[in-house]
Every structure is written in structure tokens, then in C-alpha cells.
mmCIF file of C-alpha atoms in Angstrom:
data_model
loop_
_atom_site.group_PDB
_atom_site.id
_atom_site.type_symbol
_atom_site.label_atom_id
_atom_site.label_comp_id
_atom_site.label_asym_id
_atom_site.label_seq_id
_atom_site.Cartn_x
_atom_site.Cartn_y
_atom_site.Cartn_z
ATOM 1 C CA MET A 1 24.290 -14.645 24.371
ATOM 2 C CA SER A 2 26.437 -11.758 23.246
ATOM 3 C CA LEU A 3 25.056 -8.256 23.602
ATOM 4 C CA PHE A 4 26.108 -7.572 20.027
ATOM 5 C CA SER A 5 24.524 -10.677 18.527
ATOM 6 C CA LYS A 6 21.999 -10.015 15.809
ATOM 7 C CA LYS A 7 18.336 -10.550 16.542
ATOM 8 C CA GLU A 8 16.786 -13.355 14.593
ATOM 9 C CA LYS A 9 14.521 -12.096 11.850
ATOM 10 C CA LYS A 10 10.893 -12.870 12.560
ATOM 11 C CA PRO A 11 9.608 -15.256 9.873
ATOM 12 C CA GLU A 12 6.943 -13.834 7.599
ATOM 13 C CA GLU A 13 3.423 -15.116 7.955
ATOM 14 C CA PRO A 14 2.301 -17.236 5.003
ATOM 15 C CA GLN A 15 -0.459 -16.046 2.693
ATOM 16 C CA TYR A 16 -2.213 -19.385 3.056
ATOM 17 C CA TYR A 17 -2.465 -22.012 5.773
ATOM 18 C CA LEU A 18 -3.697 -25.554 5.388
ATOM 19 C CA SER A 19 -7.028 -26.220 7.063
ATOM 20 C CA ALA A 20 -7.826 -29.387 9.004
ATOM 21 C CA THR A 21 -9.214 -30.815 5.748
ATOM 22 C CA ASN A 22 -6.089 -29.844 3.752
ATOM 23 C CA MET A 23 -7.793 -26.952 1.977
ATOM 24 C CA PRO A 24 -5.945 -23.643 1.485
ATOM 25 C CA ALA A 25 -7.087 -21.135 4.123
ATOM 26 C CA TYR A 26 -6.398 -17.461 3.353
ATOM 27 C CA ASN A 27 -4.499 -15.354 5.892
ATOM 28 C CA TYR A 28 -6.137 -11.902 5.911
ATOM 29 C CA LYS A 29 -3.512 -10.417 8.225
ATOM 30 C CA VAL A 30 -0.974 -10.169 5.419
ATOM 31 C CA TYR A 31 -0.943 -9.565 1.688
ATOM 32 C CA TYR A 32 1.865 -10.277 -0.735
ATOM 33 C CA MET A 33 1.748 -8.916 -4.252
ATOM 34 C CA ASN A 34 2.587 -11.219 -7.108
ATOM 35 C CA LYS A 35 5.230 -10.222 -9.648
ATOM 36 C CA SER A 36 2.799 -8.707 -12.132
ATOM 37 C CA GLU A 37 1.181 -6.565 -9.423
ATOM 38 C CA LYS A 38 4.556 -5.394 -8.163
ATOM 39 C CA LEU A 39 5.688 -4.456 -11.660
ATOM 40 C CA PHE A 40 2.431 -2.673 -12.486
ATOM 41 C CA TYR A 41 2.253 -0.581 -9.308
ATOM 42 C CA PHE A 42 5.999 0.078 -9.276
ATOM 43 C CA PHE A 43 6.056 1.403 -12.842
ATOM 44 C CA LEU A 44 2.879 3.384 -12.184
ATOM 45 C CA ALA A 45 4.540 5.093 -9.196
ATOM 46 C CA PHE A 46 7.849 5.356 -11.079
ATOM 47 C CA ALA A 47 6.197 7.174 -13.991
ATOM 48 C CA ALA A 48 4.352 9.564 -11.666
ATOM 49 C CA GLY A 49 7.485 10.202 -9.591
ATOM 50 C CA ALA A 50 9.661 10.755 -12.661
ATOM 51 C CA ALA A 51 7.124 13.224 -14.086
ATOM 52 C CA VAL A 52 6.969 15.175 -10.833
ATOM 53 C CA GLY A 53 10.756 15.084 -10.547
ATOM 54 C CA TYR A 54 11.092 16.532 -14.034
ATOM 55 C CA LEU A 55 8.464 19.182 -13.322
ATOM 56 C CA PHE A 56 10.262 20.434 -10.215
ATOM 57 C CA TYR A 57 13.872 19.887 -11.229
ATOM 58 C CA GLY A 58 13.798 19.744 -15.038
ATOM 59 C CA GLY A 59 16.331 21.998 -16.739
ATOM 60 C CA ILE A 60 19.115 21.776 -14.168
ATOM 61 C CA GLY A 61 22.506 22.031 -15.887
ATOM 62 C CA LYS A 62 21.632 24.361 -18.765
ATOM 63 C CA ASN A 63 24.457 26.497 -20.116
ATOM 64 C CA ALA A 64 24.685 30.275 -19.783
ATOM 65 C CA GLU A 65 22.512 30.755 -22.882
ATOM 66 C CA GLY A 66 19.814 28.524 -21.412
ATOM 67 C CA ASN A 67 20.398 25.685 -23.858
ATOM 68 C CA TRP A 68 20.447 21.994 -23.045
ATOM 69 C CA GLU A 69 23.741 20.124 -23.175
ATOM 70 C CA VAL A 70 24.657 16.472 -22.766
ATOM 71 C CA SER A 71 25.281 17.066 -19.054
ATOM 72 C CA THR A 72 21.805 18.611 -18.781
ATOM 73 C CA TRP A 73 20.194 15.491 -20.215
ATOM 74 C CA ILE A 74 22.250 13.243 -17.936
ATOM 75 C CA ILE A 75 21.411 15.263 -14.804
ATOM 76 C CA ASN A 76 17.699 15.311 -15.612
ATOM 77 C CA ILE A 77 17.573 11.594 -16.421
ATOM 78 C CA VAL A 78 19.383 10.807 -13.154
ATOM 79 C CA ILE A 79 17.017 13.014 -11.149
ATOM 80 C CA MET A 80 13.923 11.556 -12.803
ATOM 81 C CA SER A 81 15.183 8.019 -12.236
ATOM 82 C CA LEU A 82 16.015 8.649 -8.574
ATOM 83 C CA VAL A 83 12.667 10.324 -7.843
ATOM 84 C CA GLY A 84 10.845 7.574 -9.751
ATOM 85 C CA LEU A 85 12.657 4.805 -7.878
ATOM 86 C CA LEU A 86 11.937 6.514 -4.555
ATOM 87 C CA ALA A 87 8.252 6.894 -5.467
ATOM 88 C CA GLY A 88 8.036 3.231 -6.449
ATOM 89 C CA LYS A 89 9.728 2.066 -3.256
ATOM 90 C CA ILE A 90 7.421 4.201 -1.091
ATOM 91 C CA TYR A 91 4.221 3.365 -2.963
ATOM 92 C CA LEU A 92 4.507 -0.436 -3.052
ATOM 93 C CA PRO A 93 4.057 -1.004 0.721
ATOM 94 C CA ILE A 94 1.343 1.666 0.815
ATOM 95 C CA ARG A 95 -0.615 -0.031 -1.956
ATOM 96 C CA THR A 96 -0.040 -3.451 -0.386
ATOM 97 C CA GLU A 97 -1.535 -2.232 2.892
ATOM 98 C CA GLN A 98 -4.479 -0.664 1.043
ATOM 99 C CA ILE A 99 -5.292 -3.970 -0.648
ATOM 100 C CA ARG A 100 -4.921 -5.910 2.617
ATOM 101 C CA ARG A 101 -7.251 -3.590 4.491
ATOM 102 C CA LYS A 102 -9.751 -3.590 1.621
ATOM 103 C CA LYS A 103 -9.939 -7.377 1.831
ATOM 104 C CA GLN A 104 -10.515 -7.199 5.588
ATOM 105 C CA THR A 105 -13.196 -4.532 5.196
ATOM 106 C CA ASP A 106 -15.027 -6.577 2.566
ATOM 107 C CA LEU A 107 -14.797 -9.679 4.750
ATOM 108 C CA ARG A 108 -16.217 -7.793 7.707
ATOM 109 C CA TYR A 109 -19.277 -6.681 5.744
ATOM 110 C CA GLN A 110 -19.748 -10.178 4.370
ATOM 111 C CA PHE A 111 -19.417 -11.675 7.850
ATOM 112 C CA ARG A 112 -22.274 -9.482 9.038
ATOM 113 C CA GLU A 113 -24.448 -10.966 6.288
ATOM 114 C CA LEU A 114 -23.376 -14.439 7.384
ATOM 115 C CA LEU A 115 -24.505 -13.740 10.944
ATOM 116 C CA ASP A 116 -27.869 -12.568 9.645
ATOM 117 C CA ALA A 117 -28.301 -15.783 7.635
ATOM 118 C CA LEU A 118 -27.210 -17.959 10.576
ATOM 119 C CA SER A 119 -29.569 -16.166 12.948
ATOM 120 C CA THR A 120 -32.499 -16.722 10.597
ATOM 121 C CA SER A 121 -31.679 -20.399 10.092
ATOM 122 C CA ILE A 122 -31.145 -21.182 13.791
ATOM 123 C CA GLY A 123 -34.270 -19.180 14.663
ATOM 124 C CA SER A 124 -36.284 -21.358 12.299
ATOM 125 C CA GLY A 125 -35.230 -24.466 14.224
ATOM 126 C CA LYS A 126 -32.245 -25.703 12.233
ATOM 127 C CA ASN A 127 -29.242 -27.123 14.053
ATOM 128 C CA VAL A 128 -25.815 -25.497 13.693
ATOM 129 C CA PHE A 129 -24.637 -27.808 10.918
ATOM 130 C CA ASP A 130 -27.735 -27.284 8.786
ATOM 131 C CA ALA A 131 -27.646 -23.556 9.542
ATOM 132 C CA PHE A 132 -24.205 -23.193 7.939
ATOM 133 C CA HIS A 133 -25.329 -25.126 4.860
ATOM 134 C CA ALA A 134 -28.429 -22.930 4.593
ATOM 135 C CA ALA A 135 -26.335 -19.780 5.122
ATOM 136 C CA LYS A 136 -24.111 -20.758 2.206
ATOM 137 C CA ASP A 137 -27.155 -21.176 -0.023
ATOM 138 C CA ASP A 138 -28.522 -17.791 1.083
ATOM 139 C CA LEU A 139 -25.235 -15.925 0.632
ATOM 140 C CA GLY A 140 -24.680 -17.624 -2.724
ATOM 141 C CA ILE A 141 -27.518 -15.461 -4.039
ATOM 142 C CA ILE A 142 -25.649 -12.291 -3.002
ATOM 143 C CA TYR A 143 -21.989 -13.203 -3.557
ATOM 144 C CA ASN A 144 -20.151 -15.180 -6.199
ATOM 145 C CA ALA A 145 -18.062 -18.234 -5.378
ATOM 146 C CA ASP A 146 -14.845 -16.167 -5.242
ATOM 147 C CA ALA A 147 -16.087 -13.962 -2.398
ATOM 148 C CA SER A 148 -14.090 -14.324 0.802
ATOM 149 C CA ILE A 149 -17.060 -15.347 2.942
ATOM 150 C CA MET A 150 -18.054 -18.057 0.448
ATOM 151 C CA LYS A 151 -14.576 -19.551 0.602
ATOM 152 C CA GLU A 152 -14.673 -19.454 4.397
ATOM 153 C CA LEU A 153 -18.040 -21.204 4.388
ATOM 154 C CA ASP A 154 -16.555 -23.874 2.130
ATOM 155 C CA LEU A 155 -13.832 -24.436 4.737
ATOM 156 C CA ILE A 156 -16.305 -24.589 7.621
ATOM 157 C CA ILE A 157 -18.714 -26.908 5.809
ATOM 158 C CA SER A 158 -15.849 -29.105 4.631
ATOM 159 C CA GLY A 159 -14.778 -29.387 8.258
ATOM 160 C CA ILE A 160 -18.308 -30.258 9.365
ATOM 161 C CA ASP A 161 -18.574 -32.956 6.691
ATOM 162 C CA ASN A 162 -15.233 -34.418 7.827
ATOM 163 C CA ASN A 163 -16.019 -34.450 11.573
ATOM 164 C CA VAL A 164 -13.985 -31.320 12.399
ATOM 165 C CA ASP A 165 -15.512 -29.383 15.296
ATOM 166 C CA VAL A 166 -17.341 -26.328 13.947
ATOM 167 C CA GLU A 167 -16.029 -24.218 16.819
ATOM 168 C CA ALA A 168 -12.458 -25.150 15.855
ATOM 169 C CA SER A 169 -13.114 -24.038 12.288
ATOM 170 C CA LEU A 170 -14.541 -20.724 13.528
ATOM 171 C CA LEU A 171 -11.601 -20.145 15.863
ATOM 172 C CA ASP A 172 -9.240 -20.741 12.956
ATOM 173 C CA PHE A 173 -11.274 -18.333 10.830
ATOM 174 C CA GLY A 174 -11.162 -15.680 13.542
ATOM 175 C CA SER A 175 -7.420 -16.062 13.984
ATOM 176 C CA ARG A 176 -6.717 -15.761 10.255
ATOM 177 C CA SER A 177 -9.102 -12.848 9.734
ATOM 178 C CA GLY A 178 -7.214 -10.425 11.966
ATOM 179 C CA ILE A 179 -10.590 -8.774 12.691
ATOM 180 C CA PRO A 180 -11.394 -8.394 16.415
ATOM 181 C CA ASP A 181 -15.166 -8.768 15.877
ATOM 182 C CA ILE A 182 -14.759 -12.140 14.155
ATOM 183 C CA GLU A 183 -12.208 -13.330 16.713
ATOM 184 C CA SER A 184 -14.514 -12.347 19.585
ATOM 185 C CA PHE A 185 -17.486 -14.073 17.986
ATOM 186 C CA ALA A 186 -15.460 -17.262 17.459
ATOM 187 C CA ASN A 187 -14.375 -17.296 21.118
ATOM 188 C CA VAL A 188 -17.899 -16.648 22.414
ATOM 189 C CA PHE A 189 -19.338 -19.240 20.021
ATOM 190 C CA ASP A 190 -16.779 -21.796 21.230
ATOM 191 C CA THR A 191 -17.728 -21.258 24.882
ATOM 192 C CA CYS A 192 -21.457 -21.069 24.215
ATOM 193 C CA TYR A 193 -21.550 -24.112 21.936
ATOM 194 C CA ARG A 194 -19.651 -26.343 24.376
ATOM 195 C CA LYS A 195 -21.723 -25.248 27.374
ATOM 196 C CA GLY A 196 -25.106 -25.231 25.649
ATOM 197 C CA GLY A 197 -25.763 -21.478 25.594
ATOM 198 C CA ASN A 198 -28.253 -19.618 23.446
ATOM 199 C CA LEU A 199 -26.498 -19.441 20.089
ATOM 200 C CA ARG A 200 -29.239 -17.416 18.451
ATOM 201 C CA ASP A 201 -28.847 -14.601 21.000
ATOM 202 C CA VAL A 202 -25.058 -14.696 20.657
ATOM 203 C CA ILE A 203 -25.272 -14.406 16.878
ATOM 204 C CA GLN A 204 -27.901 -11.645 16.978
ATOM 205 C CA ASN A 205 -25.965 -9.630 19.578
ATOM 206 C CA THR A 206 -22.741 -9.954 17.612
ATOM 207 C CA GLN A 207 -24.447 -8.839 14.419
ATOM 208 C CA GLN A 208 -26.002 -5.867 16.197
ATOM 209 C CA ILE A 209 -22.645 -4.806 17.651
ATOM 210 C CA ILE A 210 -20.900 -5.067 14.270
ATOM 211 C CA THR A 211 -23.705 -3.146 12.553
ATOM 212 C CA GLU A 212 -23.565 -0.357 15.150
ATOM 213 C CA LYS A 213 -19.777 -0.110 14.882
ATOM 214 C CA MET A 214 -19.972 0.057 11.092
ATOM 215 C CA GLY A 215 -22.614 2.780 11.348
ATOM 216 C CA ILE A 216 -20.400 4.827 13.660
ATOM 217 C CA GLU A 217 -17.392 4.369 11.367
ATOM 218 C CA GLN A 218 -19.434 5.467 8.339
ATOM 219 C CA ASP A 219 -20.594 8.582 10.230
ATOM 220 C CA ILE A 220 -16.992 9.404 11.100
ATOM 221 C CA GLN A 221 -15.868 8.794 7.513
ATOM 222 C CA THR A 222 -18.626 11.095 6.259
ATOM 223 C CA SER A 223 -17.684 13.836 8.718
ATOM 224 C CA ILE A 224 -14.004 13.778 7.743
ATOM 225 C CA SER A 225 -14.487 13.197 4.005
ATOM 226 C CA GLY A 226 -14.255 16.945 3.401
ATOM 227 C CA SER A 227 -10.922 17.112 5.209
ATOM 228 C CA LYS A 228 -9.616 14.148 3.207
ATOM 229 C CA ASN A 229 -10.604 15.826 -0.049
ATOM 230 C CA GLU A 230 -8.905 19.040 1.038
ATOM 231 C CA GLN A 231 -5.787 17.089 1.937
ATOM 232 C CA THR A 232 -5.704 15.463 -1.514
ATOM 233 C CA ILE A 233 -6.212 18.824 -3.230
ATOM 234 C CA MET A 234 -3.424 20.412 -1.172
ATOM 235 C CA MET A 235 -1.070 17.601 -2.224
ATOM 236 C CA PHE A 236 -1.670 18.298 -5.926
ATOM 237 C CA MET A 237 -1.750 22.086 -5.655
ATOM 238 C CA PRO A 238 2.072 22.552 -5.632
ATOM 239 C CA ILE A 239 2.362 20.375 -8.739
ATOM 240 C CA LEU A 240 -0.365 22.370 -10.498
ATOM 241 C CA ILE A 241 1.067 25.737 -9.461
ATOM 242 C CA VAL A 242 4.628 24.902 -10.504
ATOM 243 C CA GLY A 243 3.364 23.479 -13.803
ATOM 244 C CA LEU A 244 1.364 26.652 -14.543
ATOM 245 C CA ILE A 245 4.304 28.892 -13.633
ATOM 246 C CA LYS A 246 6.673 27.022 -15.945
ATOM 247 C CA MET A 247 4.173 27.052 -18.822
ATOM 248 C CA MET A 248 2.996 30.661 -18.480
ATOM 249 C CA SER A 249 6.253 32.280 -17.369
ATOM 250 C CA PRO A 250 9.315 30.286 -18.481
ATOM 251 C CA GLU A 251 11.638 33.112 -17.450
ATOM 252 C CA PHE A 252 10.377 33.039 -13.869
ATOM 253 C CA GLY A 253 10.416 29.236 -13.997
ATOM 254 C CA LYS A 254 14.180 29.328 -14.427
ATOM 255 C CA ASN A 255 14.407 30.315 -10.753
ATOM 256 C CA PHE A 256 13.489 26.739 -9.834
ATOM 257 C CA THR A 257 16.769 25.484 -11.321
ATOM 258 C CA SER A 258 18.928 27.989 -9.423
ATOM 259 C CA SER A 259 20.760 26.877 -6.279
ATOM 260 C CA ALA A 260 18.300 28.666 -3.991
ATOM 261 C CA GLY A 261 15.378 27.390 -6.047
ATOM 262 C CA ILE A 262 16.552 23.763 -5.802
ATOM 263 C CA VAL A 263 16.950 24.024 -2.022
ATOM 264 C CA ALA A 264 13.572 25.738 -1.561
ATOM 265 C CA THR A 265 11.836 23.252 -3.868
ATOM 266 C CA THR A 266 13.331 20.262 -2.053
ATOM 267 C CA ILE A 267 12.323 21.594 1.356
ATOM 268 C CA GLY A 268 8.793 22.308 0.092
ATOM 269 C CA VAL A 269 8.398 18.840 -1.439
ATOM 270 C CA VAL A 270 9.636 17.133 1.742
ATOM 271 C CA LEU A 271 7.258 19.180 3.900
ATOM 272 C CA PHE A 272 4.277 18.385 1.679
ATOM 273 C CA VAL A 273 5.083 14.661 1.644
ATOM 274 C CA VAL A 274 5.504 14.582 5.437
ATOM 275 C CA SER A 275 2.273 16.534 5.954
ATOM 276 C CA TYR A 276 0.443 14.088 3.672
ATOM 277 C CA PHE A 277 1.517 11.056 5.700
ATOM 278 C CA VAL A 278 0.744 12.830 8.986
ATOM 279 C CA GLY A 279 -2.703 13.739 7.677
ATOM 280 C CA LYS A 280 -3.330 10.168 6.509
ATOM 281 C CA ARG A 281 -2.371 8.866 9.931
ATOM 282 C CA ILE A 282 -4.716 11.299 11.675
ATOM 283 C CA THR A 283 -7.698 10.458 9.462
ATOM 284 C CA ASP A 284 -7.009 6.735 9.432
ATOM 285 C CA ILE A 285 -9.822 4.747 11.077
ATOM 286 C CA LYS A 286 -8.945 1.233 12.122
ATOM 287 C CA VAL A 287 -11.723 -1.332 12.319
#
């Protein structure tokens, strides 16, 4: 193979797989926006970016008397469009990742409730098959049919009713979830179920571990919530300050459209954007 040959592009993971019973199985490791979502979030970011672009750079190209000319309008429209397009391009993957992680977080909490229901059912003497049916009935009181865990229970129960090994269904669930706790439980369940281990203890221990981890994560989130709020405030402070300056002192605001003002403004905006992403990375807690 040539050293200069292009690497083959890794194929994207599908949003849905087909289960052993030909039911759509959601892949929580990825999220793809539909067209309406893309348009909505893109135009939302575009509008915000264009507004900020106008606030910082609006008025470039005025004549010596400070009046707007055709070139002034063109320059400002171009700047607003470029900043808006950049904001939309940056925001779409950020929002996509936020939605993906929100789905995983919700699933993780719901999975903990599933373990609680399974532990109760198995502890009362039910076999594994009946325990999953009972768990679905119990969770149906808490969640609606569209909840992720309810759909996963439909897949598992459908597999049970069609002679698909329950451990295979759980392993598939763990693989698609992208959540280490669920993957670990599926692997331990597979080994324990085939070798006749104590499933009730496995389920209870897994639930306890997940609950403790969630408690620790919530404590960490609480302790850094103040820093996150400060970070958000600091991101909006330049916008607020520049807006107040231009409203209260238009003469001083003209300095922003000078050559030195444009350079200083651009450097400041870049630094604030970079600091925001660095701060988000530092305070990001992965489950």
C-alpha cells in the first residue's frame, strides 16, 4: 500500500440496529439530528452569532462624517453572516453531543430503577423471565411507553417470548448503551446466569454501585455548580459591557470600529471563546 494512499473513512454507526426479533434497537452511542432539528438549532445559533457580530463589529465602513453608506451595509451584512454561519457550525455538534449525553444519563437513571424492580421480583421467588415481565409492569407506573428503559424492556421481553437468550439481549443492550455500568452488568449477568450464580446479589450489588457513583457525581456537580455559573456569567459579561458602552457612549463606541479596536475586539472574542471551551472541558464529568 502506498504511503500516500488515503485512509478509508470509518463508517458511521447507525442510529438503530435490528434486534434478534427484527425490532428497531436504539444506539445510544450516537445521535443524529433530523432536518427540522438541524434547521432550528442552526438558525438559533446563526441569529445569536449574527447579533453578537453586529454588536462587536457593527458600523465598520462609515464615512468621515460617521454616516452609513452602501459599503457599510454590505460590510456589516457580510460580517454578521460570517459570524452567524460560524456560530451555527460550532453549535450544531455541541448541541448534538448534549442531546446524546442527556439520553445516556436518563437511561442510566432508569436502568437503576430497573435493577431495583428486578431485585424485588427475583427476591420474591420469581424466575428471570417472570421478573422482567413484572419489572415492566412496575416501571410502567413510573415511566411512559416512550421512555428508553420501557423500549429496552420491550426488546428483552420480545426476545424471551421468541426463545432468544435473555443474556444475549442484555449483552446487546449493554453494547448499544455505551454506558460502562450497563455493559459490566450484562457481562456479569451472562457469566452468572450460565453458571448458576446468585443473580439477586449481582443485581443488588450493581444497583448499589450505580447509586453510589451517581451520588458522588451529584456531589461533584453541586460543588462545581458555582464555578459553572461564574463561567457562564463571564462569557456574557463582554457582550453586556460592549452593549452598554455603545448605548451610553456612542462616541467612545466608535473606537470599536477603528483598526486597533477591530484587532483588540477579535483577540478578546477569541480568548473568551477558547477559555469557555477549556472551562467546559475541565468541569465536564463523564459517567
